[in-house]
Short mmCIF file of C-alpha atoms in Angstrom, two decimals:
data_model
loop_
_atom_site.label_atom_id
_atom_site.label_comp_id
_atom_site.label_asym_id
_atom_site.label_seq_id
_atom_site.Cartn_x
_atom_site.Cartn_y
_atom_site.Cartn_z
CA MET A 172 -18.35 4.43 9.44
CA SER A 173 -16.72 2.36 6.71
CA TRP A 174 -15.46 3.94 3.51
CA GLY A 175 -14.04 2.38 0.37
CA LEU A 176 -14.76 0.83 -3.02
CA ALA A 177 -17.25 -1.92 -3.79
CA ASP A 178 -17.00 -3.83 -7.10
CA VAL A 179 -15.55 -0.78 -8.89
CA ARG A 180 -14.64 -0.78 -12.58
CA VAL A 181 -12.60 2.06 -14.06
CA ARG A 182 -11.56 2.56 -17.67
CA ARG A 183 -8.71 4.74 -18.88
CA GLY A 184 -9.33 5.06 -22.58
CA ARG A 185 -9.60 1.51 -23.89
CA VAL A 186 -7.80 0.04 -20.89
CA LEU A 187 -9.78 -1.53 -18.07
CA ALA A 188 -7.71 -0.12 -15.19
CA LEU A 189 -9.83 -1.64 -12.39
CA ASP A 190 -12.04 -4.68 -12.85
CA GLY A 191 -14.49 -5.27 -10.01
CA VAL A 192 -12.19 -4.08 -7.22
CA THR A 193 -13.43 -3.89 -3.63
CA VAL A 194 -11.40 -2.01 -1.01
CA PRO A 195 -13.01 -1.57 2.42
CA VAL A 196 -11.44 1.13 4.60
CA GLY A 197 -12.65 1.00 8.18
CA ARG A 198 -12.41 3.63 10.88
CA SER A 199 -9.34 3.31 13.11
CA GLY A 200 -7.76 0.86 10.68
CA VAL A 201 -5.21 0.74 7.87
CA THR A 202 -6.07 -0.87 4.53
CA VAL A 203 -3.03 -1.55 2.35
CA VAL A 204 -3.34 -1.88 -1.43
CA VAL A 205 -0.27 -3.71 -2.70
CA GLY A 206 0.93 -4.51 -6.20
CA GLY A 207 3.65 -3.84 -8.74
CA ASP A 208 3.84 -1.12 -11.38
CA GLY A 209 0.67 -1.02 -13.46
CA ALA A 210 -1.32 -3.04 -10.93
CA GLY A 211 -3.93 -0.29 -10.53
CA LYS A 212 -2.98 1.03 -7.08
CA SER A 213 -3.01 4.73 -8.00
CA THR A 214 -6.24 4.38 -9.98
CA CYS A 215 -7.79 2.65 -6.99
CA LEU A 216 -6.91 5.50 -4.62
CA GLN A 217 -7.85 8.17 -7.16
CA ALA A 218 -11.29 6.58 -7.44
CA LEU A 219 -11.54 6.55 -3.65
CA VAL A 220 -10.89 10.30 -3.34
CA GLY A 221 -13.00 11.27 -6.38
CA LEU A 222 -10.28 12.10 -8.92
CA VAL A 223 -11.43 9.27 -11.21
CA GLU A 224 -15.04 8.48 -12.08
CA PRO A 225 -15.85 4.74 -12.01
CA GLU A 226 -17.71 3.10 -14.86
CA SER A 227 -19.63 1.03 -12.33
CA GLY A 228 -19.57 0.06 -8.67
CA THR A 229 -19.91 2.06 -5.48
CA VAL A 230 -17.54 4.53 -3.80
CA ARG A 231 -18.09 5.60 -0.21
CA ARG A 232 -16.09 8.51 1.17
CA PRO A 233 -16.68 11.43 3.51
CA PRO A 234 -17.14 14.99 2.18
CA LYS A 235 -13.98 16.14 0.38
CA GLU A 236 -13.09 18.56 3.16
CA ARG A 237 -12.83 15.56 5.50
CA VAL A 238 -10.38 13.70 3.25
CA GLY A 239 -6.58 13.92 3.41
CA TYR A 240 -4.80 12.81 0.24
CA VAL A 241 -1.14 12.48 -0.68
CA PRO A 242 -0.52 11.54 -4.34
CA ALA A 243 2.41 9.48 -5.55
CA THR A 244 4.04 12.75 -6.62
CA CYS A 245 5.55 15.11 -4.06
CA GLY A 246 2.40 16.38 -2.33
CA ILE A 247 4.02 19.64 -1.17
CA TYR A 248 4.89 23.01 -2.70
CA PRO A 249 8.67 22.95 -3.30
CA ASP A 250 8.95 26.75 -3.62
CA LEU A 251 7.37 27.34 -0.19
CA THR A 252 9.10 26.85 3.14
CA VAL A 253 7.91 24.17 5.55
CA ALA A 254 6.14 26.86 7.60
CA GLU A 255 4.52 28.33 4.47
CA ASN A 256 3.36 24.88 3.33
CA ILE A 257 1.69 24.41 6.70
CA GLU A 258 0.06 27.86 6.61
CA PHE A 259 -1.24 27.29 3.07
CA ALA A 260 -2.68 23.87 3.94
CA ALA A 261 -4.33 25.26 7.07
CA LEU A 262 -5.99 28.04 5.05
CA ALA A 263 -7.11 25.58 2.36
CA TYR A 264 -8.68 23.29 4.96
CA GLY A 265 -10.15 26.13 7.01
CA VAL A 266 -8.11 25.38 10.13
CA GLY A 267 -7.93 28.38 12.47
CA ARG A 268 -4.59 29.82 13.58
CA GLY A 269 -4.74 28.52 17.16
CA GLU A 270 -5.75 25.02 16.11
CA ARG A 271 -3.23 25.09 13.26
CA ASP A 272 -0.38 25.96 15.61
CA ARG A 273 -1.37 23.23 18.06
CA ARG A 274 -1.71 20.51 15.44
CA ALA A 275 1.35 21.63 13.48
CA ALA A 276 3.52 21.58 16.60
CA ARG A 277 2.49 17.99 17.29
CA ILE A 278 3.07 16.85 13.71
CA LEU A 279 6.36 18.71 13.35
CA GLY A 280 7.65 17.24 16.58
CA ARG A 281 6.79 13.70 15.51
CA THR A 282 8.43 14.11 12.10
CA GLY A 283 11.53 16.05 13.16
CA LEU A 284 10.58 18.91 10.85
CA ASP A 285 10.39 21.41 13.69
CA GLN A 286 14.07 22.20 12.97
CA ALA A 287 13.40 22.88 9.28
CA LEU A 288 10.59 25.44 9.32
CA ARG A 289 12.50 27.98 7.20
CA ARG A 290 13.74 25.50 4.60
CA LEU A 291 12.13 25.36 1.18
CA GLY A 292 10.15 22.20 0.52
CA GLY A 293 12.26 21.51 -2.56
CA GLN A 294 15.44 21.56 -0.45
CA LEU A 295 14.25 18.81 1.88
CA SER A 296 15.38 15.22 1.48
CA GLY A 297 12.96 12.79 -0.11
CA GLY A 298 12.05 11.31 3.26
CA MET A 299 11.43 14.73 4.83
CA GLN A 300 9.28 15.77 1.86
CA ARG A 301 7.09 12.70 2.28
CA LYS A 302 6.79 13.24 6.03
CA LEU A 303 5.78 16.85 5.41
CA ALA A 304 3.21 15.77 2.80
CA VAL A 305 1.63 13.27 5.22
CA GLY A 306 1.71 15.89 7.99
CA LEU A 307 -0.11 18.39 5.76
CA ALA A 308 -2.75 15.78 4.91
CA LEU A 309 -3.29 15.20 8.64
CA LEU A 310 -3.45 18.89 9.57
CA HIS A 311 -7.25 19.09 9.43
CA SER A 312 -7.79 15.77 11.26
CA PRO A 313 -9.46 14.02 8.30
CA GLU A 314 -11.90 11.15 8.61
CA LEU A 315 -10.21 9.41 5.66
CA LEU A 316 -6.47 9.55 4.93
CA VAL A 317 -5.37 8.26 1.50
CA LEU A 318 -1.64 7.84 0.79
CA ASP A 319 -0.30 6.74 -2.59
CA GLU A 320 3.07 5.00 -2.13
CA PRO A 321 4.27 7.37 0.61
CA THR A 322 7.44 5.37 1.32
CA THR A 323 8.69 4.69 -2.22
CA GLY A 324 12.33 5.72 -2.55
CA VAL A 325 12.53 6.68 1.13
CA ASP A 326 15.36 5.61 3.43
CA PRO A 327 14.57 2.92 6.06
CA VAL A 328 14.56 5.34 9.02
CA SER A 329 12.15 7.76 7.32
CA ARG A 330 10.02 4.81 6.24
CA ALA A 331 9.67 3.69 9.85
CA GLU A 332 8.82 7.25 10.91
CA LEU A 333 6.18 7.50 8.18
CA TRP A 334 4.58 4.28 9.37
CA ARG A 335 4.50 5.64 12.91
CA LEU A 336 2.56 8.63 11.56
CA ILE A 337 0.21 6.34 9.66
CA SER A 338 -0.37 4.05 12.64
CA GLY A 339 -0.87 7.04 14.92
CA ALA A 340 -3.53 8.47 12.61
CA ALA A 341 -5.41 5.16 12.62
CA ALA A 342 -5.11 4.88 16.39
CA GLY A 343 -6.72 8.34 16.61
CA GLY A 344 -9.79 7.15 14.71
CA THR A 345 -8.88 7.98 11.10
CA ALA A 346 -9.63 5.49 8.33
CA VAL A 347 -6.41 5.03 6.34
CA ALA A 348 -5.80 3.62 2.86
CA VAL A 349 -2.18 3.17 1.75
CA ALA A 350 -0.80 1.96 -1.57
CA THR A 351 2.61 0.30 -1.64
CA ALA A 352 4.79 -1.94 -3.76
CA TYR A 353 6.53 -3.32 -0.66
CA VAL A 354 5.15 -6.64 0.55
CA ASN A 355 6.64 -6.24 4.04
CA GLU A 356 4.66 -3.02 4.43
CA ALA A 357 1.45 -4.70 3.33
CA ALA A 358 1.71 -7.00 6.34
CA ARG A 359 1.30 -3.93 8.58
CA GLY A 360 -2.28 -3.42 7.41
CA GLU A 361 -5.43 -4.50 9.18
CA ARG A 362 -6.67 -5.44 5.73
CA VAL A 363 -4.71 -6.10 2.53
CA VAL A 364 -5.89 -5.96 -1.08
CA LEU A 365 -3.46 -7.46 -3.59
CA LEU A 366 -3.84 -6.13 -7.13
CA GLU A 367 -2.46 -7.33 -10.45
CA SER A 368 -3.39 -5.69 -13.77
CA GLY A 369 -6.44 -4.06 -12.17
CA ARG A 370 -7.80 -7.26 -10.65
CA MET A 371 -7.88 -8.48 -7.08
CA LEU A 372 -5.70 -11.51 -6.42
CA ALA A 373 -6.37 -11.66 -2.69
CA SER A 374 -8.17 -9.68 -0.01
CA GLY A 375 -8.43 -9.98 3.76
CA SER A 376 -6.31 -9.60 6.86
CA PRO A 377 -2.68 -10.75 6.53
CA GLU A 378 -3.61 -13.78 8.65
CA GLU A 379 -6.59 -14.64 6.43
CA ILE A 380 -4.50 -14.37 3.27
CA LEU A 381 -1.83 -16.57 4.83
CA ARG A 382 -4.36 -19.21 5.92
CA ALA A 383 -5.80 -19.31 2.39
CA VAL A 384 -2.50 -20.37 0.77
CA PRO A 385 -3.27 -23.55 -1.20
CA GLY A 386 -1.00 -26.54 -1.71
CA ALA A 387 2.38 -26.92 -0.03
CA VAL A 388 5.44 -24.69 0.33
CA GLY A 389 8.99 -25.99 0.49
CA VAL A 390 12.55 -24.73 0.62
CA VAL A 391 15.87 -25.94 -0.78
CA PRO A 392 18.60 -24.28 1.35
CA GLY A 393 21.79 -23.12 -0.29
CA ALA A 394 20.98 -24.35 -3.78
CA ALA A 395 23.41 -22.86 -6.30
CA GLY A 396 22.99 -22.17 -9.98
CA GLY A 397 19.59 -22.34 -11.63
CA VAL A 398 16.37 -23.92 -10.42
CA PRO A 399 17.47 -26.77 -8.08
CA GLY A 400 17.29 -30.14 -9.80
CA ALA A 401 17.06 -29.64 -13.54
CA ALA A 402 13.91 -31.74 -13.44
CA GLY A 403 12.76 -30.06 -10.25
CA THR A 404 9.43 -29.02 -11.61
CA ALA A 405 8.62 -32.36 -13.15
CA ALA A 406 10.13 -34.43 -10.35
CA GLY A 407 7.51 -33.38 -7.90
CA ALA A 408 4.68 -33.23 -10.35
CA GLY A 409 3.44 -36.81 -9.86
CA THR A 410 -0.30 -36.60 -10.22
CA ALA A 411 0.01 -32.84 -10.57
CA ALA A 412 1.48 -32.85 -14.06
CA ALA A 413 -1.03 -30.23 -15.23
CA ARG A 414 -0.13 -27.95 -12.33
CA PRO A 415 3.67 -28.09 -11.95
CA ALA A 416 5.54 -26.77 -8.94
CA ARG A 417 6.69 -23.17 -9.18
CA TRP A 418 10.11 -22.00 -7.96
CA TRP A 419 11.52 -18.63 -6.97
CA ARG A 420 14.76 -17.44 -5.43
CA ARG A 421 14.62 -15.93 -1.93
CA GLY A 422 17.93 -14.97 -0.36
CA PRO A 423 20.40 -17.86 -0.47
CA ALA A 424 17.70 -20.50 -0.91
CA TRP A 425 14.95 -21.50 -3.34
CA ARG A 426 11.31 -21.52 -2.38
CA VAL A 427 8.87 -23.83 -4.13
CA TRP A 428 5.10 -23.97 -4.23
CA ALA A 429 3.32 -27.20 -5.15
CA PRO A 430 -0.32 -26.33 -5.94
CA ASP A 431 -1.52 -29.86 -5.31
CA GLY A 432 0.52 -30.42 -2.19
CA GLU A 433 3.21 -32.78 -3.54
CA LEU A 434 6.61 -31.14 -3.13
CA PRO A 435 9.43 -31.90 -5.61
CA GLU A 436 12.24 -34.21 -4.51
CA GLY A 437 14.81 -32.44 -2.33
CA ALA A 438 12.45 -29.74 -1.09
CA GLU A 439 11.90 -29.56 2.65
CA PRO A 440 8.39 -28.60 3.83
CA ALA A 441 8.18 -25.03 5.16
CA GLU A 442 5.53 -22.92 6.82
CA PRO A 443 4.55 -20.17 4.37
CA ASP A 444 4.90 -16.57 5.50
CA PHE A 445 3.20 -13.46 4.15
CA ASP A 446 5.84 -12.96 1.44
CA ASP A 447 5.11 -16.49 0.25
CA ALA A 448 1.36 -15.85 0.32
CA VAL A 449 1.68 -12.81 -1.94
CA MET A 450 3.99 -14.62 -4.36
CA ILE A 451 1.68 -17.63 -4.51
CA ALA A 452 -1.37 -15.45 -5.15
CA ALA A 453 0.44 -13.94 -8.13
CA LEU A 454 1.59 -17.36 -9.38
CA ALA A 455 -1.90 -18.81 -9.04
CA HIS A 456 -3.33 -15.87 -11.00
CA GLU A 457 -0.66 -16.32 -13.69
CA ALA A 458 -1.39 -20.04 -13.93
CA GLY A 459 -5.11 -19.40 -14.18
CA GLY A 460 -4.61 -16.87 -16.95
CA ALA A 461 -2.48 -19.31 -18.88
CA ARG A 462 -5.20 -21.95 -19.09
#
C-alpha cells in the first residue's frame, strides 16, 4: 500500500505553504523531503499525518493508530523517565505488557538507551532524546512512520544510529517519510522530494534527480578570493548570455553550472553529484522566478 500526498495545497492564513506538492511514501521504503527553513517540510508532514487540513489535493494515510509521528520538537515527555515514556506510549497505542517489553527491549538495545531507563527524558542528550522519540514512534509497529527533522542538531554518531533505526523500520515493511535540511541525508532515500517556498523543485530517486541535471557542471580547483575570473560568468556565456553560468563555493574549489552546456573559461568539466543536483535545482528555480 502506498501512502502520501498528491497535488496538495495548504494555506496558513494568507500564505500558501504548499502549492501542488506530491509526496509518495511506499511500503518498505524511505521518502526524504529536503529543503531549507521555510521550505514547507513540516507543513508537508503535518498534512500527511492529519494535523493540517489541505485546501485541495489528496492525502492517503493509514488509520491514526497505525501512524508513528515524531515532530520537529522533542517528541518525548522530559519529566518522565525513559521507562515511563515507554510505558506511557505503550498504553496510548494499546500495546500489551508482554509485547511492549519485547519490542522495547529490541529498540532500547539498538539505541543504547537500555542503560538509561531511570533517567528523566529531559536529562538525556539531544541525540538520546531523538533516538528515544523515534523508538517510541516505532513501539506499536506502525504502517507509516513520519519523522520531522529527527537528526537536526544531533552529533554524527547519533545521526548514524538514527538512520540505522530508520532503515531498519523500512526494511521491516514500514513506509517512512523523513524531513531534513541535510542534502547528504536526502541521498539515503529511495525517493527524494526537494521543496523551496512550498513548491517542488525536484522529485524522484536520487539517481533520477542526478540524471535530470541540465547543462554542464565544472570545477575550478583551488581558486582564491571571489568568484574565479572576474568576468567568469560572462566569459562562458557565449550564446547563453540570457542564462549566465552560476557559481558556488564548495570546499577549497568553486563549482559552476552552465545551463546551456558552455562552461566558462578555466572551468574543468566535472561529473555532477547529488549535492550538485540539489544546488542546480534551486538555482534553476531561482532563475525561472527571476524571469
